[in-house]
mmCIF file of C-alpha atoms in Angstrom:
data_model
loop_
_atom_site.group_PDB
_atom_site.id
_atom_site.type_symbol
_atom_site.label_atom_id
_atom_site.label_comp_id
_atom_site.label_asym_id
_atom_site.label_seq_id
_atom_site.Cartn_x
_atom_site.Cartn_y
_atom_site.Cartn_z
ATOM 1 C CA MET A 27 0.000 0.000 0.000
ATOM 2 C CA GLY A 28 2.792 2.368 0.899
ATOM 3 C CA SER A 29 4.634 1.698 -2.347
ATOM 4 C CA ASN A 30 1.505 2.537 -4.376
ATOM 5 C CA GLN A 31 1.121 5.863 -2.596
ATOM 6 C CA SER A 32 4.802 6.553 -3.133
ATOM 7 C CA SER A 33 4.561 5.948 -6.883
ATOM 8 C CA ASP A 34 1.470 8.192 -7.078
ATOM 9 C CA GLN A 35 3.346 11.014 -5.370
ATOM 10 C CA GLU A 36 6.476 10.573 -7.475
ATOM 11 C CA TYR A 37 4.535 10.710 -10.745
ATOM 12 C CA SER A 38 2.329 13.622 -9.736
ATOM 13 C CA GLN A 39 5.340 15.776 -8.866
ATOM 14 C CA GLU A 40 8.403 14.803 -10.894
ATOM 15 C CA GLY A 41 6.584 13.080 -13.755
ATOM 16 C CA LEU A 42 4.188 15.947 -14.362
ATOM 17 C CA LYS A 43 7.035 18.445 -14.253
ATOM 18 C CA ARG A 44 8.930 16.521 -16.933
ATOM 19 C CA PHE A 45 5.747 16.171 -18.961
ATOM 20 C CA THR A 46 5.062 19.911 -19.077
ATOM 21 C CA GLN A 47 8.690 20.528 -20.053
ATOM 22 C CA ASN A 48 8.787 17.966 -22.856
ATOM 23 C CA PHE A 49 5.292 18.119 -24.400
ATOM 24 C CA ASP A 50 3.180 20.798 -26.116
ATOM 25 C CA PHE A 51 -0.616 20.842 -26.041
ATOM 26 C CA LEU A 52 -2.174 20.262 -29.489
ATOM 27 C CA LYS A 53 -5.935 19.959 -29.085
ATOM 28 C CA LYS A 54 -8.800 18.497 -27.113
ATOM 29 C CA ILE A 55 -11.234 16.224 -28.945
ATOM 30 C CA ASP A 56 -14.165 13.928 -28.219
ATOM 31 C CA ASP A 57 -12.858 10.462 -29.020
ATOM 32 C CA GLU A 58 -15.568 7.790 -29.031
ATOM 33 C CA ARG A 59 -12.879 5.101 -28.931
ATOM 34 C CA PHE A 60 -12.250 6.122 -25.324
ATOM 35 C CA GLY A 61 -15.770 7.303 -24.575
ATOM 36 C CA SER A 62 -14.641 10.722 -23.423
ATOM 37 C CA SER A 63 -12.727 13.840 -24.375
ATOM 38 C CA VAL A 64 -9.003 13.411 -24.872
ATOM 39 C CA SER A 65 -6.380 16.139 -24.531
ATOM 40 C CA ILE A 66 -3.620 15.447 -27.032
ATOM 41 C CA TYR A 67 -0.017 16.513 -26.519
ATOM 42 C CA ARG A 68 2.979 16.189 -28.835
ATOM 43 C CA GLU A 69 6.513 15.533 -27.639
ATOM 44 C CA LYS A 70 8.800 18.451 -28.509
ATOM 45 C CA SER A 71 11.687 16.257 -29.615
ATOM 46 C CA SER A 72 9.599 13.921 -31.823
ATOM 47 C CA SER A 73 6.150 13.408 -33.298
ATOM 48 C CA LYS A 74 5.038 11.084 -30.504
ATOM 49 C CA LEU A 75 1.549 11.790 -29.185
ATOM 50 C CA ILE A 76 0.222 11.365 -25.662
ATOM 51 C CA GLY A 77 -3.474 11.382 -24.802
ATOM 52 C CA LEU A 78 -4.758 12.589 -21.423
ATOM 53 C CA ILE A 79 -8.093 11.186 -20.254
ATOM 54 C CA SER A 80 -9.614 12.351 -16.969
ATOM 55 C CA LYS A 81 -12.181 10.691 -14.724
ATOM 56 C CA SER A 82 -13.736 12.412 -11.720
ATOM 57 C CA SER A 83 -15.784 10.825 -8.956
ATOM 58 C CA GLU A 84 -16.742 11.148 -5.310
ATOM 59 C CA ASP A 85 -16.724 7.354 -5.034
ATOM 60 C CA LEU A 86 -13.257 6.991 -3.552
ATOM 61 C CA GLN A 87 -13.559 3.199 -3.409
ATOM 62 C CA ALA A 88 -14.185 2.987 -7.164
ATOM 63 C CA LEU A 89 -11.295 5.365 -7.854
ATOM 64 C CA GLY A 90 -9.082 3.303 -5.581
ATOM 65 C CA GLN A 91 -9.925 0.225 -7.649
ATOM 66 C CA LEU A 92 -9.155 2.151 -10.825
ATOM 67 C CA LYS A 93 -5.759 3.189 -9.458
ATOM 68 C CA SER A 94 -4.944 -0.445 -8.640
ATOM 69 C CA GLU A 95 -5.898 -1.464 -12.186
ATOM 70 C CA LEU A 96 -3.800 1.334 -13.664
ATOM 71 C CA LEU A 97 -0.743 0.317 -11.667
ATOM 72 C CA HIS A 98 -1.187 -3.267 -12.869
ATOM 73 C CA ARG A 99 -1.737 -2.156 -16.464
ATOM 74 C CA LYS A 100 1.309 0.115 -16.391
ATOM 75 C CA SER A 101 3.488 -2.920 -15.638
ATOM 76 C CA LEU A 102 2.357 -4.788 -18.775
ATOM 77 C CA ASP A 103 4.427 -4.677 -21.953
ATOM 78 C CA HIS A 104 3.535 -6.144 -25.355
ATOM 79 C CA PRO A 105 4.539 -4.958 -28.859
ATOM 80 C CA ASN A 106 0.873 -4.627 -29.909
ATOM 81 C CA LEU A 107 -0.408 -3.010 -26.717
ATOM 82 C CA MET A 108 -0.476 0.771 -26.510
ATOM 83 C CA ARG A 109 1.657 1.954 -23.634
ATOM 84 C CA LEU A 110 0.048 3.348 -20.521
ATOM 85 C CA ILE A 111 2.598 5.841 -19.247
ATOM 86 C CA GLY A 112 1.058 6.631 -15.874
ATOM 87 C CA TYR A 113 -1.523 8.725 -14.113
ATOM 88 C CA SER A 114 -1.873 11.645 -11.746
ATOM 89 C CA LYS A 115 -4.554 12.460 -9.200
ATOM 90 C CA LYS A 116 -5.873 15.548 -7.484
ATOM 91 C CA GLU A 117 -8.703 16.404 -5.123
ATOM 92 C CA ASN A 118 -11.708 18.402 -6.289
ATOM 93 C CA GLU A 119 -14.149 20.175 -4.023
ATOM 94 C CA THR A 120 -17.796 19.793 -5.030
ATOM 95 C CA LEU A 121 -21.140 20.803 -3.587
ATOM 96 C CA CYS A 122 -21.478 17.323 -2.121
ATOM 97 C CA GLY A 123 -18.014 17.140 -0.622
ATOM 98 C CA VAL A 124 -14.531 16.272 -1.808
ATOM 99 C CA GLY A 125 -13.932 14.062 -4.824
ATOM 100 C CA GLN A 126 -10.924 13.058 -6.846
ATOM 101 C CA GLN A 127 -9.887 13.392 -10.461
ATOM 102 C CA ILE A 128 -7.611 10.822 -12.028
ATOM 103 C CA THR A 129 -5.859 11.720 -15.275
ATOM 104 C CA VAL A 130 -4.517 8.831 -17.343
ATOM 105 C CA TYR A 131 -1.479 9.423 -19.584
ATOM 106 C CA HIS A 132 -1.680 7.106 -22.556
ATOM 107 C CA GLU A 133 0.239 6.578 -25.776
ATOM 108 C CA TYR A 134 -1.985 7.928 -28.550
ATOM 109 C CA PHE A 135 -2.386 7.370 -32.286
ATOM 110 C CA GLU A 136 -4.816 9.221 -34.538
ATOM 111 C CA TYR A 137 -4.832 6.636 -37.318
ATOM 112 C CA ASP A 138 -6.725 3.350 -37.011
ATOM 113 C CA LEU A 139 -7.664 0.301 -39.074
ATOM 114 C CA ASP A 140 -11.094 1.737 -39.887
ATOM 115 C CA LEU A 141 -9.506 4.737 -41.595
ATOM 116 C CA GLU A 142 -7.051 2.445 -43.388
ATOM 117 C CA LEU A 143 -9.924 0.306 -44.717
ATOM 118 C CA LYS A 144 -11.787 3.364 -46.010
ATOM 119 C CA GLU A 145 -8.659 4.746 -47.688
ATOM 120 C CA ARG A 146 -7.895 1.435 -49.381
ATOM 121 C CA ALA A 147 -11.515 1.043 -50.486
ATOM 122 C CA SER A 148 -11.446 4.475 -52.139
ATOM 123 C CA LYS A 149 -8.376 3.376 -54.111
ATOM 124 C CA LYS A 150 -9.648 -0.187 -54.680
ATOM 125 C CA GLU A 151 -6.579 -1.542 -52.930
ATOM 126 C CA TYR A 152 -6.526 -4.767 -50.917
ATOM 127 C CA PHE A 153 -4.493 -6.127 -48.048
ATOM 128 C CA THR A 154 -1.967 -8.752 -49.010
ATOM 129 C CA GLU A 155 -2.182 -12.196 -47.458
ATOM 130 C CA ALA A 156 0.949 -11.441 -45.433
ATOM 131 C CA GLU A 157 -0.623 -8.248 -44.059
ATOM 132 C CA LEU A 158 -3.805 -10.078 -43.068
ATOM 133 C CA TRP A 159 -1.893 -12.843 -41.296
ATOM 134 C CA TYR A 160 0.213 -10.229 -39.506
ATOM 135 C CA MET A 161 -2.902 -8.461 -38.186
ATOM 136 C CA ILE A 162 -4.586 -11.707 -37.136
ATOM 137 C CA ASP A 163 -1.463 -12.970 -35.391
ATOM 138 C CA SER A 164 -0.885 -9.626 -33.645
ATOM 139 C CA LEU A 165 -4.464 -9.311 -32.386
ATOM 140 C CA VAL A 166 -4.649 -12.901 -31.171
ATOM 141 C CA SER A 167 -1.291 -12.478 -29.455
ATOM 142 C CA VAL A 168 -2.181 -9.277 -27.607
ATOM 143 C CA GLY A 169 -5.642 -10.619 -26.723
ATOM 144 C CA ALA A 170 -4.124 -13.744 -25.204
ATOM 145 C CA PHE A 171 -1.555 -11.604 -23.388
ATOM 146 C CA LEU A 172 -4.243 -9.427 -21.798
ATOM 147 C CA GLN A 173 -6.297 -12.459 -20.799
ATOM 148 C CA SER A 174 -3.259 -14.126 -19.224
ATOM 149 C CA ASN A 175 -2.901 -10.989 -17.089
ATOM 150 C CA GLY A 176 -6.534 -10.945 -15.989
ATOM 151 C CA MET A 177 -7.688 -8.266 -18.456
ATOM 152 C CA PHE A 178 -9.731 -8.161 -21.662
ATOM 153 C CA HIS A 179 -10.425 -5.600 -24.361
ATOM 154 C CA GLY A 180 -14.191 -5.970 -24.689
ATOM 155 C CA ASP A 181 -14.629 -4.029 -27.948
ATOM 156 C CA LEU A 182 -12.189 -5.236 -30.588
ATOM 157 C CA ARG A 183 -13.249 -3.757 -33.941
ATOM 158 C CA SER A 184 -11.567 -1.809 -36.728
ATOM 159 C CA VAL A 185 -12.146 1.636 -35.194
ATOM 160 C CA ASN A 186 -10.410 0.513 -31.981
ATOM 161 C CA ILE A 187 -7.378 -1.038 -33.680
ATOM 162 C CA PHE A 188 -4.766 1.702 -33.913
ATOM 163 C CA MET A 189 -1.926 1.896 -36.429
ATOM 164 C CA ASN A 190 1.407 3.655 -36.116
ATOM 165 C CA GLU A 191 3.536 5.169 -38.875
ATOM 166 C CA GLU A 192 5.190 1.804 -39.542
ATOM 167 C CA GLY A 193 1.815 0.146 -40.142
ATOM 168 C CA GLU A 194 1.956 -1.863 -36.928
ATOM 169 C CA VAL A 195 -1.377 -2.560 -35.220
ATOM 170 C CA LEU A 196 -1.898 -1.717 -31.555
ATOM 171 C CA VAL A 197 -4.830 -1.903 -29.186
ATOM 172 C CA ALA A 198 -5.625 0.023 -26.041
ATOM 173 C CA ASP A 199 -7.480 -1.764 -23.252
ATOM 174 C CA HIS A 200 -10.039 1.020 -23.276
ATOM 175 C CA GLY A 201 -12.105 -0.655 -20.536
ATOM 176 C CA LEU A 202 -9.918 1.120 -17.999
ATOM 177 C CA VAL A 203 -11.083 4.560 -19.101
ATOM 178 C CA HIS A 204 -14.225 3.976 -21.172
ATOM 179 C CA PRO A 205 -17.447 4.418 -19.147
ATOM 180 C CA GLN A 206 -18.942 1.431 -21.013
ATOM 181 C CA ARG A 207 -16.314 -1.227 -20.526
ATOM 182 C CA ASP A 208 -17.464 -3.679 -23.203
ATOM 183 C CA ASN A 209 -19.855 -4.176 -26.130
ATOM 184 C CA TRP A 210 -22.566 -5.696 -23.959
ATOM 185 C CA HIS A 211 -22.861 -2.548 -21.851
ATOM 186 C CA LYS A 212 -22.804 -0.406 -24.999
ATOM 187 C CA ALA A 213 -25.632 -2.452 -26.510
ATOM 188 C CA LEU A 214 -27.717 -2.056 -23.365
ATOM 189 C CA THR A 215 -27.426 1.731 -23.644
ATOM 190 C CA GLY A 216 -28.432 1.775 -27.300
ATOM 191 C CA ASN A 217 -25.013 2.132 -28.930
ATOM 192 C CA LYS A 218 -25.571 1.272 -32.601
ATOM 193 C CA ALA A 219 -22.020 0.255 -33.536
ATOM 194 C CA VAL A 220 -21.294 -2.844 -31.478
ATOM 195 C CA TYR A 221 -20.189 -6.389 -32.199
ATOM 196 C CA LEU A 222 -21.913 -9.136 -30.188
ATOM 197 C CA THR A 223 -21.666 -12.910 -30.103
ATOM 198 C CA PRO A 224 -24.775 -14.905 -31.119
ATOM 199 C CA LYS A 225 -25.334 -15.767 -27.447
ATOM 200 C CA GLN A 226 -25.202 -12.088 -26.457
ATOM 201 C CA MET A 227 -27.538 -11.141 -29.296
ATOM 202 C CA GLU A 228 -30.070 -13.705 -28.114
ATOM 203 C CA ALA A 229 -29.805 -12.416 -24.534
ATOM 204 C CA LEU A 230 -30.263 -8.850 -25.748
ATOM 205 C CA ARG A 231 -33.298 -9.846 -27.802
ATOM 206 C CA ASN A 232 -34.900 -11.496 -24.767
ATOM 207 C CA LYS A 233 -34.016 -8.724 -22.357
ATOM 208 C CA THR A 234 -37.043 -7.327 -20.545
#
């Protein structure tokens, strides 16, 4: 417990100071892939982007669980998993009392597989067999890696599969920051762009 508090304090002071020195603010956008607004920063010495996603709540127990998940997620490393750099926290005073805001610092890419598919379709270009096998192998590998570490993505579709400048595919376990952690919860709230298994579709059809 003490080590977790120590790492929080270290990041919120030294890490944030380095961040403000090394990154410039670009823009703030509503990104449905993360279910919230994202503040995007660019590293001064490169073109690397970092996305900041904030969550506020007066439920300190839920935020404590989120912090534990973030610390676990930060320790995970896979070539097809977007890097979670860290998080900071601060207290907010509200009419109902004191709450907390957690800001997650996440590797960020603007381009995704959905955009790549649309661009190729406009040019009548197709993926090669090698490219398809690479994507399948990468997604299966990172999915198995997350599951082996007690996590799952919950919404794996083209718009949520990011691509870097080298054409490598990456996923972000958006369940940590997305208010609807998987497709089932999105379907229950009327989200029209979800992928469900036949069993889930049947359950949704019979839902009262």
